[in-house]
Short mmCIF file of C-alpha atoms and ligand atoms in Angstrom, two decimals:
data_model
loop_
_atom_site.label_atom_id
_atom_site.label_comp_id
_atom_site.label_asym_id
_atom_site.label_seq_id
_atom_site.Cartn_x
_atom_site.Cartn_y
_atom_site.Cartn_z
CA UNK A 1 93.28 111.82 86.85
CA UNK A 2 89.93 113.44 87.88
CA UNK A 3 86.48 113.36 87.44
CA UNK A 4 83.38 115.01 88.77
CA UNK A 5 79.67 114.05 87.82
CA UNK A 6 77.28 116.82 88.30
CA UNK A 7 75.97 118.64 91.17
CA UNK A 8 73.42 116.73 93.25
CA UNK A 9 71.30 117.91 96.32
CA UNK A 10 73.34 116.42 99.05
CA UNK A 11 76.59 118.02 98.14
CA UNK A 12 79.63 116.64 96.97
CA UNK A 13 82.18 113.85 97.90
CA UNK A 14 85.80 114.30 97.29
CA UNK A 15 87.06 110.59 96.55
CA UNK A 16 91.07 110.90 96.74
CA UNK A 17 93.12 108.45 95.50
CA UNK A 18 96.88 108.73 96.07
CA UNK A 19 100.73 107.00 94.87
CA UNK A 20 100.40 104.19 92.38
CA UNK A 21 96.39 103.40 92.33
CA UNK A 22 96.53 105.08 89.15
CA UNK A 23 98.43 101.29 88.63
CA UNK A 24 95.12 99.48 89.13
CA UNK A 25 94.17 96.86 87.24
CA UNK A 26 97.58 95.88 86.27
CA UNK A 27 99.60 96.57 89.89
CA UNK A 28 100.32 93.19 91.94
CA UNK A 29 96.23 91.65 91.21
CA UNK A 30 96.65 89.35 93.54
CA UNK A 31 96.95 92.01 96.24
CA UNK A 32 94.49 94.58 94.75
CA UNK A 33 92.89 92.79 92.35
CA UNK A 34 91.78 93.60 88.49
CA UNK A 35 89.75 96.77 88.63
CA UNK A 36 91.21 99.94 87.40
CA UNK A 37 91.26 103.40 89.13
CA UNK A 38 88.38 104.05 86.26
CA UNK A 39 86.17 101.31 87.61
CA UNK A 40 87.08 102.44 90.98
CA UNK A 41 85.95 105.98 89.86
CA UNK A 42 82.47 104.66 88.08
CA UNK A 43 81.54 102.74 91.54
CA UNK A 44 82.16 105.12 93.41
CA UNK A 45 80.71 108.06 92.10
CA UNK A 46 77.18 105.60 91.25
CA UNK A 47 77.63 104.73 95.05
CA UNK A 48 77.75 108.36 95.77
CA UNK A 49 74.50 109.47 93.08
CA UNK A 50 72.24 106.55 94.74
CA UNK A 51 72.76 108.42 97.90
CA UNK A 52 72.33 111.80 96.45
CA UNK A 53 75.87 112.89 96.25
CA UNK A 54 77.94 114.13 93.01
CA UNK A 55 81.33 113.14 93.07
CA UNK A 56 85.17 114.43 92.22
CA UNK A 57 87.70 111.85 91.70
CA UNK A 58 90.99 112.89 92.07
CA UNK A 59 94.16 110.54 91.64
CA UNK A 60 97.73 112.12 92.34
CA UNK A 61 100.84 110.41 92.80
CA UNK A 62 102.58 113.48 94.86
CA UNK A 63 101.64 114.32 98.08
CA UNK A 64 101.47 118.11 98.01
CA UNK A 65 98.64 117.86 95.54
CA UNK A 66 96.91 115.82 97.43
CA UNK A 67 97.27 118.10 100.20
CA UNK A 68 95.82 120.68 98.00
CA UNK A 69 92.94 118.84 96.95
CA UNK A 70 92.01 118.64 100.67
CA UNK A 71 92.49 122.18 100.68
CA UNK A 72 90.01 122.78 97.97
CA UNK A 73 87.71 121.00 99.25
CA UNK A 74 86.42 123.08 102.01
CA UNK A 75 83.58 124.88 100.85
CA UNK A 76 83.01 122.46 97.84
CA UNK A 77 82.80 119.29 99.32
CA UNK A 78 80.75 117.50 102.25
CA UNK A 79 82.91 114.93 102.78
CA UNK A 80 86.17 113.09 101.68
CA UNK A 81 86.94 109.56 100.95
CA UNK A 82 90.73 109.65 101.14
CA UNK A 83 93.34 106.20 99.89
CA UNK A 84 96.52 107.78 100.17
CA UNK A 85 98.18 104.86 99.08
CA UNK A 86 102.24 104.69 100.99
CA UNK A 87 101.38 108.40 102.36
CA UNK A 88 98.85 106.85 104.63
CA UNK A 89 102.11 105.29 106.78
CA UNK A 90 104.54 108.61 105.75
CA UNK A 91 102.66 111.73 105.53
CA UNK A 92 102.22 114.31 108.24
CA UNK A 93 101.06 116.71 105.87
CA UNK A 94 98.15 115.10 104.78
CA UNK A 95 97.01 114.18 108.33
CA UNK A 96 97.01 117.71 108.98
CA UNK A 97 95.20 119.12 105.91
CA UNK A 98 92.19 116.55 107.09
CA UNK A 99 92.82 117.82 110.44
CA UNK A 100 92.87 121.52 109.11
CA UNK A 101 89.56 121.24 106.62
CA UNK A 102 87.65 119.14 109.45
CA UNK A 103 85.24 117.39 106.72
CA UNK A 104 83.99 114.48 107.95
CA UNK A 105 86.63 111.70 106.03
CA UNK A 106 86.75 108.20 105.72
CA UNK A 107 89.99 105.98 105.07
CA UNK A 108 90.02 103.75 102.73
CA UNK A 109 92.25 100.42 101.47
CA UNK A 110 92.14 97.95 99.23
CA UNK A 111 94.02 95.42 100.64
CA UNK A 112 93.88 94.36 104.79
CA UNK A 113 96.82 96.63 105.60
CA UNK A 114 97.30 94.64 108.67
CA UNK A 115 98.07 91.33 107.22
CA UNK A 116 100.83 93.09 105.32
CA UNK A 117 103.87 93.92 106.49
CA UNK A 118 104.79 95.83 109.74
CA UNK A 119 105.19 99.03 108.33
CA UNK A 120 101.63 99.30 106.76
CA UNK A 121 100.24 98.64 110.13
CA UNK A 122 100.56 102.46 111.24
CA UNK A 123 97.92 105.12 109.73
CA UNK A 124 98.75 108.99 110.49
CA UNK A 125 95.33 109.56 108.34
CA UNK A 126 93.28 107.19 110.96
CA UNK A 127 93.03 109.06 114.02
CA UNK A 128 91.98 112.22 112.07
CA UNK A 129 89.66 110.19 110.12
CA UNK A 130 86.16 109.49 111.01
CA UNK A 131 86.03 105.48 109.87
CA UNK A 132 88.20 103.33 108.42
CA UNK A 133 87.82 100.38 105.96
CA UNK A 134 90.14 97.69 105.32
CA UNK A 135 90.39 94.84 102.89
CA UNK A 136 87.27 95.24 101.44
CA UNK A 137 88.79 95.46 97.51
CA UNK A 138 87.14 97.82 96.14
CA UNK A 139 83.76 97.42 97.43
CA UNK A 140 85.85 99.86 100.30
CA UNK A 141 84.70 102.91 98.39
CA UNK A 142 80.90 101.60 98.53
CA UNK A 143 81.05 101.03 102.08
CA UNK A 144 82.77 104.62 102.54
CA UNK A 145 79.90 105.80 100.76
CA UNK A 146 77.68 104.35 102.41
CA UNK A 147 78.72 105.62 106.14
CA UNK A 148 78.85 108.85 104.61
CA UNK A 149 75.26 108.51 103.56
CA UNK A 150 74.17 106.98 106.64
CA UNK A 151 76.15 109.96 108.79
CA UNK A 152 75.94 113.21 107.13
CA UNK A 153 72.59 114.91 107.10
C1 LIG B 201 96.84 100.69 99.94
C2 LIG B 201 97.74 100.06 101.00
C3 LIG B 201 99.05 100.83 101.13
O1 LIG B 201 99.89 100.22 102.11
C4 LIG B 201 99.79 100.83 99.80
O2 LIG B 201 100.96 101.60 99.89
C5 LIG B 201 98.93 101.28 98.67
C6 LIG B 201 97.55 100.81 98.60
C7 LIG B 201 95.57 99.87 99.71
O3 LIG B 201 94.64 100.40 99.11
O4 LIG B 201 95.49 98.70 100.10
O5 LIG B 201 99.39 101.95 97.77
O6 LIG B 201 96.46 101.97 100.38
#
């Protein structure tokens, strides 16, 4: 799934959505709750116009495509808002394409990660990653937005 709203002054945002939040909206609500990766998308990307931003949206349930998508995004975007879904606790890879592009990034979940189970308690993504946000739903994409705003010139 992607989508991209028009060019703005400010740049672009590359909001990257990884395995299974193409499920929203019907995956386990009472963890993530009843938005779909549509309204996710919408929120977003109106987050991201009110600050002057345009927006790609990019969904991908396999990780070299994501990695790609970081890829492309130096020299089109100005920053990244990255949910990488399981690859946040597995993925080397995508740690290093962050770490390779050096756009400023924010991570991004749904649910609080840390009152989950052990094994969603480790991040690769966080330490290359400029903030973090945690069980916010989906308001997590706003607030991502919103330190991007506040932080990039
Ligand atoms: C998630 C949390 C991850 O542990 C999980 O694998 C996901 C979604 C979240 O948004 O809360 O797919 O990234």
């Amino acid at each position: 799934m992607t989508s991209t709203t028009a060019g703005s002054a400010r740049g672009s945002l590359l909001i990257l959505n990884g395995p299974n939040l193409n499920l929203l909206g019907t995956r386990e609500p009472a963890i993530y709750g009843s938005a779909t990766l549509d309204d996710v998308a919408d929120l977003a990307a109106a987050a991201a116009a009110a600050a002057g931003f345009s927006a790609e949206c990019i969904q991908s349930n396999h990780e070299g495509d994501l990695v790609d998508a970081i890829h492309a995004a130096r020299g089109t975007a100005v920053g990244i808002i990255i949910n990488a879904g399981a690859y946040t606790h597995t993925s080397v890879a995508i740690r290093d394409a962050l770490a390779a592009v050096g756009l400023p990034a924010v991570e991004v979940h749904i649910s609080n990660v840390h009152r989950r189970e052990e094994f969603r308690h480790h991040s690769y993504l966080s330490p290359v990653c400029d903030a973090v946000i945690v069980g916010a739903g989906i308001h997590g994409y706003e607030l991502a937005v919103s330190y991007l705003d506040k932080t990039l010139a």
